[in-house]
Short mmCIF file of the C-alpha atoms (twelve columns), coordinates in Angstrom:
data_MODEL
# 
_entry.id   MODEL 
# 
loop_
_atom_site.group_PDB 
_atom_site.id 
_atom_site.type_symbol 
_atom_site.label_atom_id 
_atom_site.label_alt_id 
_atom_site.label_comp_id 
_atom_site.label_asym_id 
_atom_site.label_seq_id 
_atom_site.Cartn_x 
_atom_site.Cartn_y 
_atom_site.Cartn_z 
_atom_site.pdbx_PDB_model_num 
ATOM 1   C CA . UNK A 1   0.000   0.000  0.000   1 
ATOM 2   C CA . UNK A 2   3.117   2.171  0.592   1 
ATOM 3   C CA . UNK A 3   4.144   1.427  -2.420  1 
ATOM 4   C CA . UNK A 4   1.181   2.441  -3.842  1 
ATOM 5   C CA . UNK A 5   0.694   5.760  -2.210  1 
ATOM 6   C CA . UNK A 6   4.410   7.034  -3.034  1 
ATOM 7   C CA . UNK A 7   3.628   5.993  -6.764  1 
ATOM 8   C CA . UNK A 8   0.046   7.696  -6.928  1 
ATOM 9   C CA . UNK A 9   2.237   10.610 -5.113  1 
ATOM 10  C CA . UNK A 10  4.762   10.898 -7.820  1 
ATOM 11  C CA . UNK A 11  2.168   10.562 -10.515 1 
ATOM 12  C CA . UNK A 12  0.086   13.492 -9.270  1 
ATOM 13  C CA . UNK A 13  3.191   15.470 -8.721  1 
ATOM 14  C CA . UNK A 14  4.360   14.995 -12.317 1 
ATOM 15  C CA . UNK A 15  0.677   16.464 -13.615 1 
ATOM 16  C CA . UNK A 16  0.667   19.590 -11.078 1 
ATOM 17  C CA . UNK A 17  3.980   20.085 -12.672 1 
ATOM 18  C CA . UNK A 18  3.083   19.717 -16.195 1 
ATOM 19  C CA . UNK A 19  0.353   21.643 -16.062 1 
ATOM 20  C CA . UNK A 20  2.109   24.980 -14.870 1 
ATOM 21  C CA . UNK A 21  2.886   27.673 -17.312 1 
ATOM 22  C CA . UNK A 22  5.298   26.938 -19.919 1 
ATOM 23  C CA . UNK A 23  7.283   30.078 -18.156 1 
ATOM 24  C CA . UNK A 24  7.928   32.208 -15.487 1 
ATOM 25  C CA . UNK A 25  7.110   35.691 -15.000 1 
ATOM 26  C CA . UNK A 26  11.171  36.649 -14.659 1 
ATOM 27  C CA . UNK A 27  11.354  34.363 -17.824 1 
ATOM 28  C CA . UNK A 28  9.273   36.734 -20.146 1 
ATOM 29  C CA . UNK A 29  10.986  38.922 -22.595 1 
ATOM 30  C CA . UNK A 30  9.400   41.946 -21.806 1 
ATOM 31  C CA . UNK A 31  11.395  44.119 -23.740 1 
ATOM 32  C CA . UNK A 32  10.825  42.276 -26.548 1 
ATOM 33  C CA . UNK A 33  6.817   42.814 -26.056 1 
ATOM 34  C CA . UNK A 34  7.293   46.082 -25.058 1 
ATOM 35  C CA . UNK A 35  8.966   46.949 -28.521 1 
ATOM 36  C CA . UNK A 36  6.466   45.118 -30.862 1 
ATOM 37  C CA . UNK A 37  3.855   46.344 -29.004 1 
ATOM 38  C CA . UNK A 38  5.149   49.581 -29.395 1 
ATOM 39  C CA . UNK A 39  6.084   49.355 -33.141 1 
ATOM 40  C CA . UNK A 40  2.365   48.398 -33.439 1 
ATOM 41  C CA . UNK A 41  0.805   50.905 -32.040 1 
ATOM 42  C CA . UNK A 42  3.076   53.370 -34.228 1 
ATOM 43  C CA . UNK A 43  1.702   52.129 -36.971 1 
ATOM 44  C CA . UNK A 44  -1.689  52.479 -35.367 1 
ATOM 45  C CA . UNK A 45  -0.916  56.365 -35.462 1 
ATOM 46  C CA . UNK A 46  -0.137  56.483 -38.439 1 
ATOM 47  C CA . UNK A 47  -3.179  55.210 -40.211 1 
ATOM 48  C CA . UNK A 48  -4.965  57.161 -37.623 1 
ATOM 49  C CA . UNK A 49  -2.931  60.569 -38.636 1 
ATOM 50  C CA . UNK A 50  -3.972  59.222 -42.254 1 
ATOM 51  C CA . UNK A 51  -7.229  59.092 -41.796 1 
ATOM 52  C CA . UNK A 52  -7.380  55.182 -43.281 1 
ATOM 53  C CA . UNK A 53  -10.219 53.216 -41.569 1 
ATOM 54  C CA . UNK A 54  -8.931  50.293 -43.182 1 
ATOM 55  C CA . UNK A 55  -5.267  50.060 -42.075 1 
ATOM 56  C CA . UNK A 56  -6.856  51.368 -38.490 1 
ATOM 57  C CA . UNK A 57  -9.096  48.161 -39.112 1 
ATOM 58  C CA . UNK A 58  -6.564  45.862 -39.270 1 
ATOM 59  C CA . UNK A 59  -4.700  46.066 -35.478 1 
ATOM 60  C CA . UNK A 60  -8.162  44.977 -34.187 1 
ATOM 61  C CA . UNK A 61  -8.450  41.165 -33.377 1 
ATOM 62  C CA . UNK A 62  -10.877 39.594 -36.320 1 
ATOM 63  C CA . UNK A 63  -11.101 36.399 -34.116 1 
ATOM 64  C CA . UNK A 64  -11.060 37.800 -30.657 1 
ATOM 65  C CA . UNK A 65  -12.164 40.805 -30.619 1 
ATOM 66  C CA . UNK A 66  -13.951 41.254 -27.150 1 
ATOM 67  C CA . UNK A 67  -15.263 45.294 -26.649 1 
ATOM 68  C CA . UNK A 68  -14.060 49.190 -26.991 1 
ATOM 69  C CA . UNK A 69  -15.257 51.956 -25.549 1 
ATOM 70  C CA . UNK A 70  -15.426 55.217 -26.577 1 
ATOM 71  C CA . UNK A 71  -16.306 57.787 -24.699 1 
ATOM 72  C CA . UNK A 72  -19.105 56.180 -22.588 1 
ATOM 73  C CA . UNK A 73  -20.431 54.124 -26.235 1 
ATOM 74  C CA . UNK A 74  -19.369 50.900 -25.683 1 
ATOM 75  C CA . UNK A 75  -19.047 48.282 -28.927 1 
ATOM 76  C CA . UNK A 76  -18.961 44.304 -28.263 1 
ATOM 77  C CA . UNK A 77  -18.166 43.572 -32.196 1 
ATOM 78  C CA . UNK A 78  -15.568 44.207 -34.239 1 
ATOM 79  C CA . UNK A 79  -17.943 45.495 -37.217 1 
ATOM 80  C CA . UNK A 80  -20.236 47.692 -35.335 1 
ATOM 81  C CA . UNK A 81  -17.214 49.300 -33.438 1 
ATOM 82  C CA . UNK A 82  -15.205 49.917 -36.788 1 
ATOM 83  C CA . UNK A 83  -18.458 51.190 -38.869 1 
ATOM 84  C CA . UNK A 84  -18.381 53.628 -36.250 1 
ATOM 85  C CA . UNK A 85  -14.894 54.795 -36.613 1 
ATOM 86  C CA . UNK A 86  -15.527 54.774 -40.139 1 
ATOM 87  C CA . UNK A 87  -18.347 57.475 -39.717 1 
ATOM 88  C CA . UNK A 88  -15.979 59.465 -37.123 1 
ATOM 89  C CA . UNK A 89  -12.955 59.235 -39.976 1 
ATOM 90  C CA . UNK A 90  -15.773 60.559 -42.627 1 
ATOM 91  C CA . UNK A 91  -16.620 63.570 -41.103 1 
ATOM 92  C CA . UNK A 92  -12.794 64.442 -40.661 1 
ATOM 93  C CA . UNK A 93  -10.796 66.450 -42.990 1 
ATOM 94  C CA . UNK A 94  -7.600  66.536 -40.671 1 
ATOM 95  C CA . UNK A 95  -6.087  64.803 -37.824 1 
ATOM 96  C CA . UNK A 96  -2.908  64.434 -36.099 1 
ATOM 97  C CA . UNK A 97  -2.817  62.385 -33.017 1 
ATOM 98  C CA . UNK A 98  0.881   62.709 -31.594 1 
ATOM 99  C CA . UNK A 99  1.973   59.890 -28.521 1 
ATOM 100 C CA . UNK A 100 2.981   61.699 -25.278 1 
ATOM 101 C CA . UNK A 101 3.368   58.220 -22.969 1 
ATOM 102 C CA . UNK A 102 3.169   55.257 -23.691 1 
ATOM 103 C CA . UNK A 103 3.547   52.699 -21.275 1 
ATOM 104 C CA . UNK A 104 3.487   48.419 -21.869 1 
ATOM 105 C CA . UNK A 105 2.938   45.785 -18.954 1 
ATOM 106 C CA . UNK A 106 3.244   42.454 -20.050 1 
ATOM 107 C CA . UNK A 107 0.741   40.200 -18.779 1 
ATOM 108 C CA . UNK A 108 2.232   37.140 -19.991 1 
ATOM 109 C CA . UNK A 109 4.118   35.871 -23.831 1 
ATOM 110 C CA . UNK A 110 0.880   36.507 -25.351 1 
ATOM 111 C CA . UNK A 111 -0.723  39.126 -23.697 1 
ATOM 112 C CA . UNK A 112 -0.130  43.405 -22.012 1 
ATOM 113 C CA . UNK A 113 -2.000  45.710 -21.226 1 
ATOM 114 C CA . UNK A 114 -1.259  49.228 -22.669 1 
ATOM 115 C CA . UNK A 115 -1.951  52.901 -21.784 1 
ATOM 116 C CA . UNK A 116 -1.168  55.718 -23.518 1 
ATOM 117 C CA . UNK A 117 -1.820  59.473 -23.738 1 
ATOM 118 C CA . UNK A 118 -1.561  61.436 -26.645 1 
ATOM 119 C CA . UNK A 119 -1.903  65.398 -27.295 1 
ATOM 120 C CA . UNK A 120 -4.587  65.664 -30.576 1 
ATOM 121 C CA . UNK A 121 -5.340  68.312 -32.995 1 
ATOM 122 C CA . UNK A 122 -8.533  67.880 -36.108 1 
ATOM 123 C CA . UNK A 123 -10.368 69.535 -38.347 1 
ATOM 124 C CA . UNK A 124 -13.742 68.669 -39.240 1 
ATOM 125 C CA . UNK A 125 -15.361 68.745 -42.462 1 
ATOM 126 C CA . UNK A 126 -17.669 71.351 -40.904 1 
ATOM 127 C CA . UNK A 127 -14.576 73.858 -40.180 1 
ATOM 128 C CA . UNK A 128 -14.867 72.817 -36.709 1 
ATOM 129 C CA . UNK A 129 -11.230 73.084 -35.093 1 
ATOM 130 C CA . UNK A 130 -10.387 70.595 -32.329 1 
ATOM 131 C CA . UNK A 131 -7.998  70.035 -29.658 1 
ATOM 132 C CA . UNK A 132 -8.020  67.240 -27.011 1 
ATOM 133 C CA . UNK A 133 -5.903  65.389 -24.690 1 
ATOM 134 C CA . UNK A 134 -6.502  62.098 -25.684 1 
ATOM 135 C CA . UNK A 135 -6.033  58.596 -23.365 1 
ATOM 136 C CA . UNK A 136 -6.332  54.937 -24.598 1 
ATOM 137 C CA . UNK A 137 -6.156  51.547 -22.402 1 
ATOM 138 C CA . UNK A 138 -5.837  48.416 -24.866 1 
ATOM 139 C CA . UNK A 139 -5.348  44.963 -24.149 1 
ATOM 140 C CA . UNK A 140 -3.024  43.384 -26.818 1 
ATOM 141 C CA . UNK A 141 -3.280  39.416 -27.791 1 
ATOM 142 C CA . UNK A 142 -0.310  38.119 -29.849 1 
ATOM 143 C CA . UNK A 143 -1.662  35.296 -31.858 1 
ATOM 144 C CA . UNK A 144 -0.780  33.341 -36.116 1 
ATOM 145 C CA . UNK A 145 -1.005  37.179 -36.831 1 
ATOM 146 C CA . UNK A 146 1.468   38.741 -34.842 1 
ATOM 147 C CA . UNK A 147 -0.484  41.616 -31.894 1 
ATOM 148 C CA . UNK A 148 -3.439  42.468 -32.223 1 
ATOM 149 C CA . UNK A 149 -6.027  44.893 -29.987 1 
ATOM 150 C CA . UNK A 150 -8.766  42.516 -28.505 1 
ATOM 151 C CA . UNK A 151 -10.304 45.182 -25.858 1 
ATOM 152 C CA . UNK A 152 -9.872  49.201 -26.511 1 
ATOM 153 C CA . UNK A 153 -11.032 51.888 -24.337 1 
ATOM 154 C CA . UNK A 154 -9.946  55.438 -25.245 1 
ATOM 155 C CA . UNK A 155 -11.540 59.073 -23.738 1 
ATOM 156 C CA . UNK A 156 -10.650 62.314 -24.112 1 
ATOM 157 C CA . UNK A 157 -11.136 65.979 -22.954 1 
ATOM 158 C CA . UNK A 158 -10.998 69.484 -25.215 1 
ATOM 159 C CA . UNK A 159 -8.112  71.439 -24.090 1 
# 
């Protein structure tokens, strides 16, 4: 029965132990998520700055997208939160969104959490000239397709 109980023991060990992460926190190259999160989110910028709903479009999870906020309007699909932007982009004729902070926590190898703030200036199509401190929170999944936003909340306030 000894016997038994040492071997049932080990056994059970050997599972808790295999099913642990395949790292450790300390083990996670976080600088390495912290740049490609980073290069991302440039690019993000930039087809914001550009005005191009499409290349905006595509840092958005297709597969796991789970909700963004804006303002208080909250979106839990991809399509109705991007036909949205879309609309917002329309009615733009200028806008330059320029990164103050940015800051990247690393969650785990496939997942951080990033905040930002970011000084913006537009122009509407009506004349209308805008300028906002602007904030985002987005959780970033790194999946087949490299990282991609899953959750996005972002607020601002006219200076």
């Amino acid at each position: 029965m000894k016997t038994f109980n040492r071997n049932a023991f080990i056994i059970l060990l050997i599972i808790i132990v295999g099913c642990e992460p395949q790292y450790k926190t300390g083990e996670m190259d976080k600088g390495l998520i912290n740049k490609e999160i980073k290069q991302q989110f440039n690019q993000l910028v930039l087809a914001i700055n550009n005005l191009d709903t499409i290349a905006w479009s595509e840092f958005y999870s297709k597969d796991e997208f789970k909700s963004a906020f804006v303002g208080t309007d909250f979106y839990n699909t991809r399509s109705e939160f991007i036909n949205t932007i879309e609309n917002y982009f329309a009615n733009r004729e200028y806008q330059h969104l320029q990164p103050i902070e940015i800051h990247i926590t690393a969650l785990s190898p496939e997942l951080a959490l990033m905040t930002s703030q970011e000084k913006t200036e537009m122009r509407l199509k009506s004349g209308e000239e805008i300028k906002a401190v602007h904030i985002y929170s987005m959780i970033w999944k790194k999946g087949q397709d490299g990282w991609k936003i899953i959750h996005s909340n972002e607020s601002w306030i006219n200076e």
